[in-house]
Amino acid sequence: MSLLDLAPVVPVVVIEDAGTAVPMARALVAGGLPVIEVTLRTPAALEAIARIAEEVPEATVGAGTIRTTDDIAASVSAGARFLVSPGTTLSLVEALDSSGVPYLPGAATVSEVMALAERGIKELKFFPAEAAGGVPYLKSLSGPLPDVRFCPTGGIKPETARDYLALPNVGCVGGSWLTPADALAAGDWGRVEKLAAEAAALR
């Protein structure tokens, strides 16, 4: 099954303390969101991916903010089951192709989308979604590029997620609101599970 069809919302997570990774992942899964993108923005990210992969098998954990071939190798080695990049260069997409795991390359312009589609890549991350044009922009792409589907990420909120999910070319959205930093720091897993359940019910 496509990554875009596993859940309506993919939590985009920044983890400062790897010790929070497993209870956070369990709370997200309990709320109905089994796909988790851990961004490589902190020193704890790779250890967090490894812990989730080992201890929460019901979660599909991936690595985000993939920018280099080293990021790819380290993430796959840690147990990432998919990869997400904020943008795409030729060398990066070639490395992603060779990674052995599914991936969502980032694109923000029609030309970038067309270049990836020429390579047979029809499922993409649209980033930064709100800043790059949001719902109206993606709606305008569905006419000339009806065979390309997106996971828009960046600036999406609970109140706007449903508008994205209503588009025919959107499979899911990425959201950072599901794991607030204060909830992770406080170990408030009930709050995380509640946010996940609300997001899972969006579609």
XYZ file of N, CA and C in Angstrom:
609
model
N 0.837 -1.191 0.000
C 0.000 0.000 0.000
C 0.878 1.249 0.000
N 0.379 2.296 -0.633
C 1.104 3.563 -0.701
C 1.253 4.181 0.690
N 2.360 4.865 0.895
C 2.561 5.624 2.130
C 1.432 6.628 2.344
N 0.917 7.166 1.242
C -0.089 8.210 1.339
C -1.442 7.688 1.802
N -1.605 6.377 1.814
C -2.899 5.805 2.157
C -2.944 5.138 3.531
N -1.858 5.215 4.282
C -1.801 4.522 5.568
C -2.523 5.272 6.682
N -2.565 6.598 6.594
C -3.222 7.420 7.617
C -3.495 8.789 7.021
N -4.556 9.466 7.468
C -4.832 10.784 6.905
C -3.819 11.850 7.308
N -3.214 11.669 8.471
C -2.224 12.640 8.967
C -0.971 11.890 9.407
N 0.179 12.397 8.969
C 1.470 11.850 9.389
C 2.082 12.817 10.396
N 2.242 12.408 11.641
C 2.902 13.284 12.608
C 4.345 13.561 12.193
N 4.687 14.830 12.147
C 6.059 15.243 11.832
C 6.682 15.678 13.155
N 7.619 14.865 13.630
C 8.044 14.955 15.024
C 9.490 15.451 15.148
N 9.693 16.366 16.067
C 11.037 16.800 16.469
C 11.277 16.263 17.878
N 12.250 15.375 18.017
C 12.502 14.735 19.311
C 13.826 15.223 19.893
N 13.734 15.837 21.046
C 14.931 16.331 21.740
C 15.534 15.263 22.651
N 14.682 14.386 23.168
C 15.102 13.353 24.115
C 14.630 12.000 23.594
N 15.567 11.145 23.229
C 15.202 9.846 22.667
C 14.376 9.006 23.628
N 14.456 9.307 24.916
C 13.676 8.578 25.898
C 12.175 8.775 25.748
N 11.771 9.834 25.058
C 10.338 10.077 24.845
C 9.808 9.366 23.607
N 10.691 8.807 22.786
C 10.287 8.291 21.478
C 9.261 7.161 21.570
N 9.532 6.177 22.412
C 8.664 4.995 22.473
C 7.283 5.331 23.043
N 7.181 5.988 24.200
C 5.830 6.319 24.690
C 5.082 7.262 23.752
N 5.793 8.170 23.094
C 5.146 9.048 22.119
C 4.564 8.237 20.967
N 5.382 7.307 20.423
C 4.931 6.488 19.308
C 3.733 5.635 19.702
N 3.773 5.082 20.903
C 2.637 4.259 21.372
C 1.370 5.093 21.498
N 1.517 6.335 21.950
C 0.349 7.209 22.077
C -0.229 7.556 20.708
N 0.637 7.815 19.737
C 0.174 8.136 18.380
C -0.541 6.939 17.757
N 0.031 5.764 17.920
C -0.591 4.550 17.373
C -1.946 4.299 18.049
N -1.992 4.474 19.369
C -3.252 4.267 20.109
C -4.325 5.233 19.643
N -3.902 6.420 19.216
C -4.852 7.408 18.713
C -5.272 7.175 17.278
N -4.621 6.225 16.603
C -5.014 5.892 15.235
C -4.084 6.391 14.159
N -2.884 6.853 14.535
C -1.918 7.338 13.549
C -0.646 6.480 13.624
N -0.544 5.440 12.815
C 0.584 4.521 12.903
C 1.822 4.944 12.109
N 1.703 5.984 11.291
C 2.840 6.427 10.481
C 3.465 7.650 11.142
N 4.756 7.596 11.424
C 5.429 8.658 12.182
C 6.700 9.071 11.456
N 6.823 10.358 11.177
C 8.040 10.900 10.563
C 8.862 11.619 11.634
N 10.024 11.073 11.938
C 10.942 11.703 12.880
C 11.943 12.519 12.076
N 11.969 13.815 12.299
C 12.838 14.682 11.515
C 14.272 14.642 12.039
N 15.203 14.692 11.114
C 16.624 14.677 11.497
C 17.096 16.083 11.838
N 16.447 16.671 12.816
C 16.771 18.046 13.206
C 17.444 18.125 14.561
N 17.565 16.986 15.230
C 18.178 16.971 16.557
C 19.148 15.804 16.658
N 20.094 15.890 17.582
C 21.024 14.771 17.775
C 20.339 13.488 18.215
N 19.138 13.595 18.785
C 18.440 12.419 19.299
C 17.638 11.681 18.234
N 17.538 12.230 17.036
C 16.605 11.707 16.036
C 16.882 10.261 15.642
N 18.115 9.936 15.326
C 18.423 8.582 14.862
C 18.192 7.542 15.959
N 18.571 7.872 17.190
C 18.308 6.948 18.291
C 16.801 6.785 18.496
N 16.048 7.873 18.337
C 14.593 7.801 18.480
C 13.995 6.868 17.431
N 14.461 6.983 16.187
C 13.982 6.095 15.124
C 14.290 4.645 15.469
N 15.495 4.396 15.923
C 15.904 3.030 16.260
C 15.044 2.453 17.377
N 14.761 3.259 18.388
C 13.952 2.767 19.511
C 12.520 2.469 19.066
N 11.953 3.353 18.269
C 10.580 3.116 17.797
C 10.540 1.872 16.918
N 11.503 1.753 16.014
C 11.535 0.599 15.114
C 11.627 -0.711 15.885
N 12.373 -0.702 16.982
C 12.587 -1.931 17.743
C 11.452 -2.226 18.710
N 10.919 -1.181 19.347
C 9.991 -1.396 20.458
C 8.519 -1.145 20.136
N 8.250 -0.517 18.994
C 6.856 -0.241 18.613
C 6.635 -0.768 17.194
N 6.605 -2.089 17.017
C 6.520 -2.662 15.677
C 5.241 -2.315 14.942
N 4.199 -1.945 15.682
C 2.951 -1.576 15.025
C 3.015 -0.190 14.384
N 4.076 0.560 14.658
C 4.279 1.865 14.035
C 5.126 1.716 12.775
N 4.834 2.553 11.794
C 5.677 2.660 10.606
C 6.477 3.947 10.766
N 7.726 3.810 11.185
C 8.534 4.996 11.482
C 9.446 5.318 10.308
N 9.525 6.603 10.005
C 10.384 7.058 8.926
C 11.229 8.238 9.352
N 12.124 8.638 8.483
C 13.012 9.768 8.759
C 12.696 10.919 7.820
N 12.581 12.105 8.384
C 12.351 13.306 7.588
C 13.560 14.218 7.596
N 13.457 15.289 6.831
C 14.558 16.242 6.648
C 15.789 15.524 6.083
N 15.562 14.610 5.154
C 16.654 13.920 4.465
C 17.253 14.871 3.450
N 18.553 15.158 3.603
C 19.207 16.120 2.716
C 20.429 15.553 2.002
N 21.017 14.502 2.546
C 22.267 13.982 1.995
C 22.239 12.461 1.919
N 23.201 11.915 1.193
C 23.321 10.456 1.126
C 23.669 9.887 2.508
N 24.420 10.637 3.295
C 24.729 10.186 4.660
C 23.462 10.093 5.507
N 22.545 11.050 5.330
C 21.263 10.993 6.041
C 20.505 9.719 5.688
N 20.523 9.373 4.410
C 19.813 8.183 3.940
C 20.394 6.934 4.596
N 21.715 6.798 4.527
C 22.378 5.601 5.065
C 22.141 5.472 6.562
N 22.288 6.574 7.288
C 22.123 6.531 8.743
C 20.681 6.215 9.130
N 19.729 6.760 8.391
C 18.314 6.545 8.713
C 17.900 5.107 8.452
N 18.307 4.561 7.313
C 17.957 3.178 6.991
C 18.618 2.230 7.993
N 19.864 2.534 8.355
C 20.566 1.715 9.331
C 19.862 1.737 10.689
N 19.263 2.894 11.037
C 18.565 3.021 12.321
C 17.225 2.298 12.328
N 16.716 1.970 11.137
C 15.444 1.253 11.073
C 14.316 2.014 10.415
N 14.625 3.161 9.805
C 13.578 3.936 9.128
C 12.967 3.119 7.995
N 11.641 3.109 7.938
C 10.933 2.334 6.919
C 10.484 3.193 5.751
N 10.695 4.498 5.847
C 10.486 5.389 4.707
C 11.309 6.650 4.947
N 11.507 7.421 3.883
C 12.330 8.620 3.932
C 11.567 9.782 3.310
N 11.774 10.984 3.861
C 11.100 12.177 3.358
C 12.125 13.298 3.255
N 12.168 13.960 2.100
C 13.106 15.071 1.924
C 12.335 16.379 1.769
N 12.900 17.500 2.225
C 12.218 18.786 2.074
C 12.226 19.298 0.638
N 13.228 18.893 -0.115
C 13.359 19.246 -1.525
C 14.115 18.132 -2.216
N 14.381 18.298 -3.500
C 15.000 17.206 -4.233
C 16.031 17.716 -5.227
N 17.239 17.171 -5.140
C 18.249 17.389 -6.161
C 18.416 16.083 -6.935
N 19.076 16.158 -8.075
C 19.253 14.955 -8.883
C 20.030 13.889 -8.126
N 21.118 14.297 -7.470
C 21.916 13.304 -6.750
C 21.149 12.708 -5.582
N 20.325 13.526 -4.915
C 19.566 13.015 -3.783
C 18.507 12.019 -4.236
N 17.797 12.329 -5.317
C 16.755 11.404 -5.757
C 17.359 10.098 -6.255
N 18.544 10.160 -6.840
C 19.211 8.922 -7.244
C 19.571 8.076 -6.024
N 20.018 8.739 -4.963
C 20.345 8.012 -3.728
C 19.081 7.465 -3.070
N 18.004 8.228 -3.096
C 16.737 7.751 -2.551
C 16.253 6.531 -3.328
N 16.413 6.580 -4.638
C 16.043 5.439 -5.488
C 16.781 4.170 -5.072
N 18.010 4.338 -4.632
C 18.854 3.195 -4.291
C 18.748 2.773 -2.832
N 17.913 3.462 -2.063
C 17.875 3.238 -0.609
C 17.217 1.923 -0.224
N 16.328 1.420 -1.077
C 15.627 0.184 -0.756
C 14.373 0.369 0.078
N 14.026 1.624 0.411
C 12.805 1.882 1.167
C 11.974 2.933 0.428
N 10.658 2.976 0.674
C 9.822 4.000 0.037
C 10.259 5.393 0.469
N 9.979 6.367 -0.377
C 10.355 7.740 -0.036
C 9.397 8.733 -0.663
N 9.337 9.916 -0.046
C 8.562 11.034 -0.556
C 9.516 12.200 -0.776
N 9.892 12.464 -2.023
C 10.775 13.595 -2.291
C 9.991 14.902 -2.263
N 10.630 15.944 -1.772
C 9.955 17.227 -1.660
C 9.944 18.002 -2.954
N 8.826 18.701 -3.203
C 8.696 19.564 -4.372
C 7.785 20.727 -4.016
N 8.053 21.894 -4.631
C 7.232 23.065 -4.347
C 6.800 23.803 -5.601
N 7.341 23.420 -6.769
C 6.992 24.106 -8.013
C 6.505 23.099 -9.049
N 5.808 23.604 -10.055
C 5.327 22.742 -11.131
C 6.492 22.060 -11.833
N 7.572 22.785 -12.054
C 8.728 22.206 -12.739
C 9.350 21.078 -11.928
N 9.437 21.260 -10.615
C 9.973 20.193 -9.764
C 9.074 18.965 -9.805
N 7.777 19.191 -9.752
C 6.832 18.068 -9.802
C 6.957 17.336 -11.130
N 7.048 18.086 -12.222
C 7.155 17.459 -13.545
C 8.463 16.693 -13.704
N 9.546 17.241 -13.152
C 10.841 16.556 -13.257
C 10.807 15.222 -12.525
N 10.169 15.189 -11.366
C 10.059 13.938 -10.619
C 9.107 12.967 -11.312
N 8.014 13.493 -11.854
C 7.061 12.642 -12.566
C 7.713 11.999 -13.787
N 8.620 12.725 -14.444
C 9.344 12.163 -15.589
C 10.153 10.938 -15.194
N 10.582 10.900 -13.941
C 11.338 9.752 -13.430
C 10.415 8.644 -12.927
N 9.128 8.849 -13.065
C 8.171 7.848 -12.612
C 7.770 7.989 -11.163
N 8.154 9.099 -10.532
C 7.834 9.331 -9.120
C 6.569 10.173 -9.064
N 5.485 9.567 -8.619
C 4.179 10.220 -8.677
C 3.594 10.515 -7.302
N 4.345 10.203 -6.244
C 3.900 10.515 -4.886
C 4.972 11.369 -4.216
N 4.599 12.583 -3.859
C 5.571 13.579 -3.431
C 5.146 14.263 -2.139
N 6.129 14.854 -1.496
C 5.856 15.774 -0.398
C 5.748 17.177 -1.000
N 4.700 17.911 -0.651
C 4.575 19.309 -1.082
C 4.970 20.170 0.103
N 6.106 20.860 -0.027
C 6.664 21.605 1.098
C 7.352 22.868 0.598
N 7.228 23.984 1.326
C 6.397 24.230 2.508
C 4.969 24.564 2.081
N 4.025 23.746 2.459
C 2.685 23.774 1.878
C 2.018 25.146 1.947
N 1.874 25.688 3.135
C 1.165 26.968 3.260
C 1.922 28.097 2.571
N 3.215 28.160 2.778
C 4.015 29.233 2.187
C 4.087 29.135 0.669
N 3.967 27.923 0.135
C 4.091 27.717 -1.312
C 2.771 27.822 -2.063
N 1.686 28.121 -1.371
C 0.428 28.322 -2.078
C -0.752 27.557 -1.528
N -0.488 26.583 -0.676
C -1.551 25.899 0.044
C -2.575 25.189 -0.815
N -3.801 25.162 -0.310
C -4.892 24.438 -0.962
C -5.146 24.940 -2.384
N -5.229 26.263 -2.622
C -5.486 26.709 -3.992
C -4.410 26.251 -4.985
N -3.174 26.248 -4.545
C -2.081 25.835 -5.432
C -2.212 24.362 -5.794
N -2.411 23.520 -4.787
C -2.546 22.088 -5.056
C -3.778 21.794 -5.899
N -4.843 22.520 -5.669
C -6.062 22.333 -6.467
C -5.778 22.644 -7.924
N -4.980 23.670 -8.178
C -4.667 24.047 -9.560
C -3.770 23.016 -10.245
N -3.016 22.236 -9.471
C -2.146 21.211 -10.064
C -2.914 19.968 -10.488
N -4.097 19.751 -9.915
C -4.815 18.508 -10.190
C -5.295 18.421 -11.634
N -5.468 19.565 -12.293
C -5.892 19.558 -13.687
C -4.796 19.094 -14.638
N -3.656 19.814 -14.681
C -2.594 19.425 -15.618
C -1.792 18.209 -15.175
N -1.807 17.887 -13.881
C -1.003 16.767 -13.365
C -1.883 15.830 -12.531
N -2.898 15.224 -13.152
C -3.869 14.448 -12.390
C -3.335 13.146 -11.809
N -2.179 12.702 -12.300
C -1.641 11.414 -11.842
C -0.629 11.554 -10.717
N -0.422 12.770 -10.219
C 0.539 13.005 -9.143
C -0.225 13.263 -7.845
N 0.223 12.612 -6.760
C -0.420 12.767 -5.460
C 0.593 13.320 -4.450
N 0.067 13.992 -3.436
C 0.928 14.726 -2.514
C 0.616 14.443 -1.053
N 1.663 14.637 -0.237
C 1.529 14.784 1.205
C 1.996 16.197 1.535
N 1.088 17.160 1.558
C 1.497 18.527 1.898
C 1.895 18.636 3.366
N 2.962 19.368 3.609
C 3.499 19.541 4.960
C 4.064 20.952 5.084
N 3.866 21.545 6.235
C 4.444 22.861 6.473
C 3.376 23.912 6.709
N 3.130 24.243 7.964
C 2.162 25.288 8.302
C 0.728 24.821 8.361
N 0.487 23.512 8.191
C -0.879 22.995 8.227
C -1.330 22.851 9.679
N -2.558 23.258 9.935
C -3.125 23.213 11.283
C -4.352 22.301 11.274
N -4.826 21.908 12.457
C -6.014 21.039 12.495
C -7.203 21.620 11.733
N -7.355 22.953 11.806
C -8.514 23.577 11.164
C -8.368 23.691 9.642
N -7.167 23.521 9.112
C -6.985 23.578 7.653
C -6.724 22.212 7.031
N -6.397 21.224 7.866
C -6.043 19.903 7.335
C -7.168 19.292 6.516
N -8.402 19.468 6.964
C -9.528 18.859 6.261
C -9.659 19.414 4.838
N -9.336 20.710 4.654
C -9.412 21.306 3.316
C -8.404 20.662 2.368
N -7.225 20.380 2.881
C -6.224 19.683 2.068
C -6.693 18.270 1.740
N -7.196 17.570 2.745
C -7.585 16.175 2.561
C -8.767 16.018 1.617
N -9.511 17.088 1.393
C -10.650 17.034 0.464
C -10.203 17.077 -0.995
N -8.945 17.434 -1.243
C -8.448 17.528 -2.627
C -8.195 16.134 -3.191
N -8.505 15.916 -4.466
C -8.315 14.588 -5.057
C -6.862 14.167 -5.186
N -5.949 15.136 -5.199
C -4.525 14.798 -5.364
C -3.751 14.819 -4.043
N -4.467 14.816 -2.928
C -3.822 14.763 -1.606
C -4.184 13.442 -0.939
N -3.161 12.662 -0.599
C -3.392 11.388 0.075
C -3.404 11.524 1.579
N -2.526 12.394 2.092
C -2.447 12.636 3.528
C -1.758 13.976 3.724
N -1.717 14.454 4.950
C -0.984 15.675 5.263
C 0.008 15.385 6.375
N 1.052 16.173 6.429
C 2.005 16.091 7.521
C 1.697 17.169 8.538
N 1.733 16.802 9.824
C 1.382 17.773 10.847
C 2.316 17.742 12.033
N 2.753 18.908 12.455
C 3.629 19.004 13.625
C 2.850 19.309 14.898
N 1.529 19.554 14.763
C 0.737 19.922 15.940
C 0.418 18.730 16.844
N 0.680 17.521 16.370
C 0.281 16.328 17.114
C 1.182 16.020 18.305
N 2.388 16.529 18.265
C 3.343 16.247 19.348
C 3.952 17.551 19.850
N 3.164 18.366 20.547
C 3.687 19.639 21.057
C 4.906 19.418 21.953
N 5.861 20.321 21.862
C 7.099 20.175 22.633
C 6.829 20.098 24.124
N 5.838 20.887 24.604
C 5.566 20.858 26.040
C 4.939 19.537 26.466
N 4.148 18.914 25.587
C 3.553 17.619 25.917
C 4.625 16.533 25.968
N 5.586 16.584 25.043
C 6.668 15.597 25.059
C 7.530 15.776 26.301
N 7.839 17.023 26.627
C 8.692 17.279 27.793
C 8.021 16.845 29.086
N 6.689 16.993 29.143
C 5.953 16.653 30.364
C 5.522 15.192 30.404
N 5.723 14.481 29.285
C 5.264 13.094 29.224
C 3.747 12.981 29.235
N 3.085 13.960 28.637
C 1.621 13.987 28.614
C 1.128 13.165 27.423
N 1.210 11.854 27.552
C 0.868 10.964 26.431
C -0.634 10.908 26.185
N -1.418 11.188 27.190
C -2.857 11.264 26.998
C -3.224 12.381 26.031
N -2.540 13.500 26.167
C -2.791 14.629 25.264
C -2.379 14.273 23.839
N -1.234 13.611 23.692
C -0.773 13.207 22.367
C -1.767 12.235 21.732
N -2.239 11.277 22.519
C -3.207 10.313 21.990
C -4.504 11.007 21.579
N -4.945 11.971 22.356
C -6.175 12.704 22.032
C -6.008 13.482 20.730
N -4.880 14.160 20.574
C -4.627 14.901 19.338
C -4.580 13.961 18.142
N -3.968 12.790 18.344
C -3.892 11.810 17.266
C -5.285 11.309 16.879
N -6.112 11.036 17.868
C -7.461 10.534 17.594
C -8.274 11.568 16.829
N -8.124 12.838 17.199
C -8.841 13.901 16.479
C -8.369 13.984 15.031
N -7.074 13.836 14.828
C -6.524 13.899 13.462
C -6.926 12.680 12.645
N -6.941 11.514 13.284
C -7.318 10.280 12.571
C -8.753 10.347 12.090
N -9.582 11.140 12.762
C -10.987 11.244 12.406
C -11.245 12.272 11.302
N -10.206 12.930 10.828
C -10.395 13.954 9.794
C -10.856 13.337 8.471
N -10.527 12.051 8.274
C -11.011 11.377 7.058
C -11.146 9.895 7.306
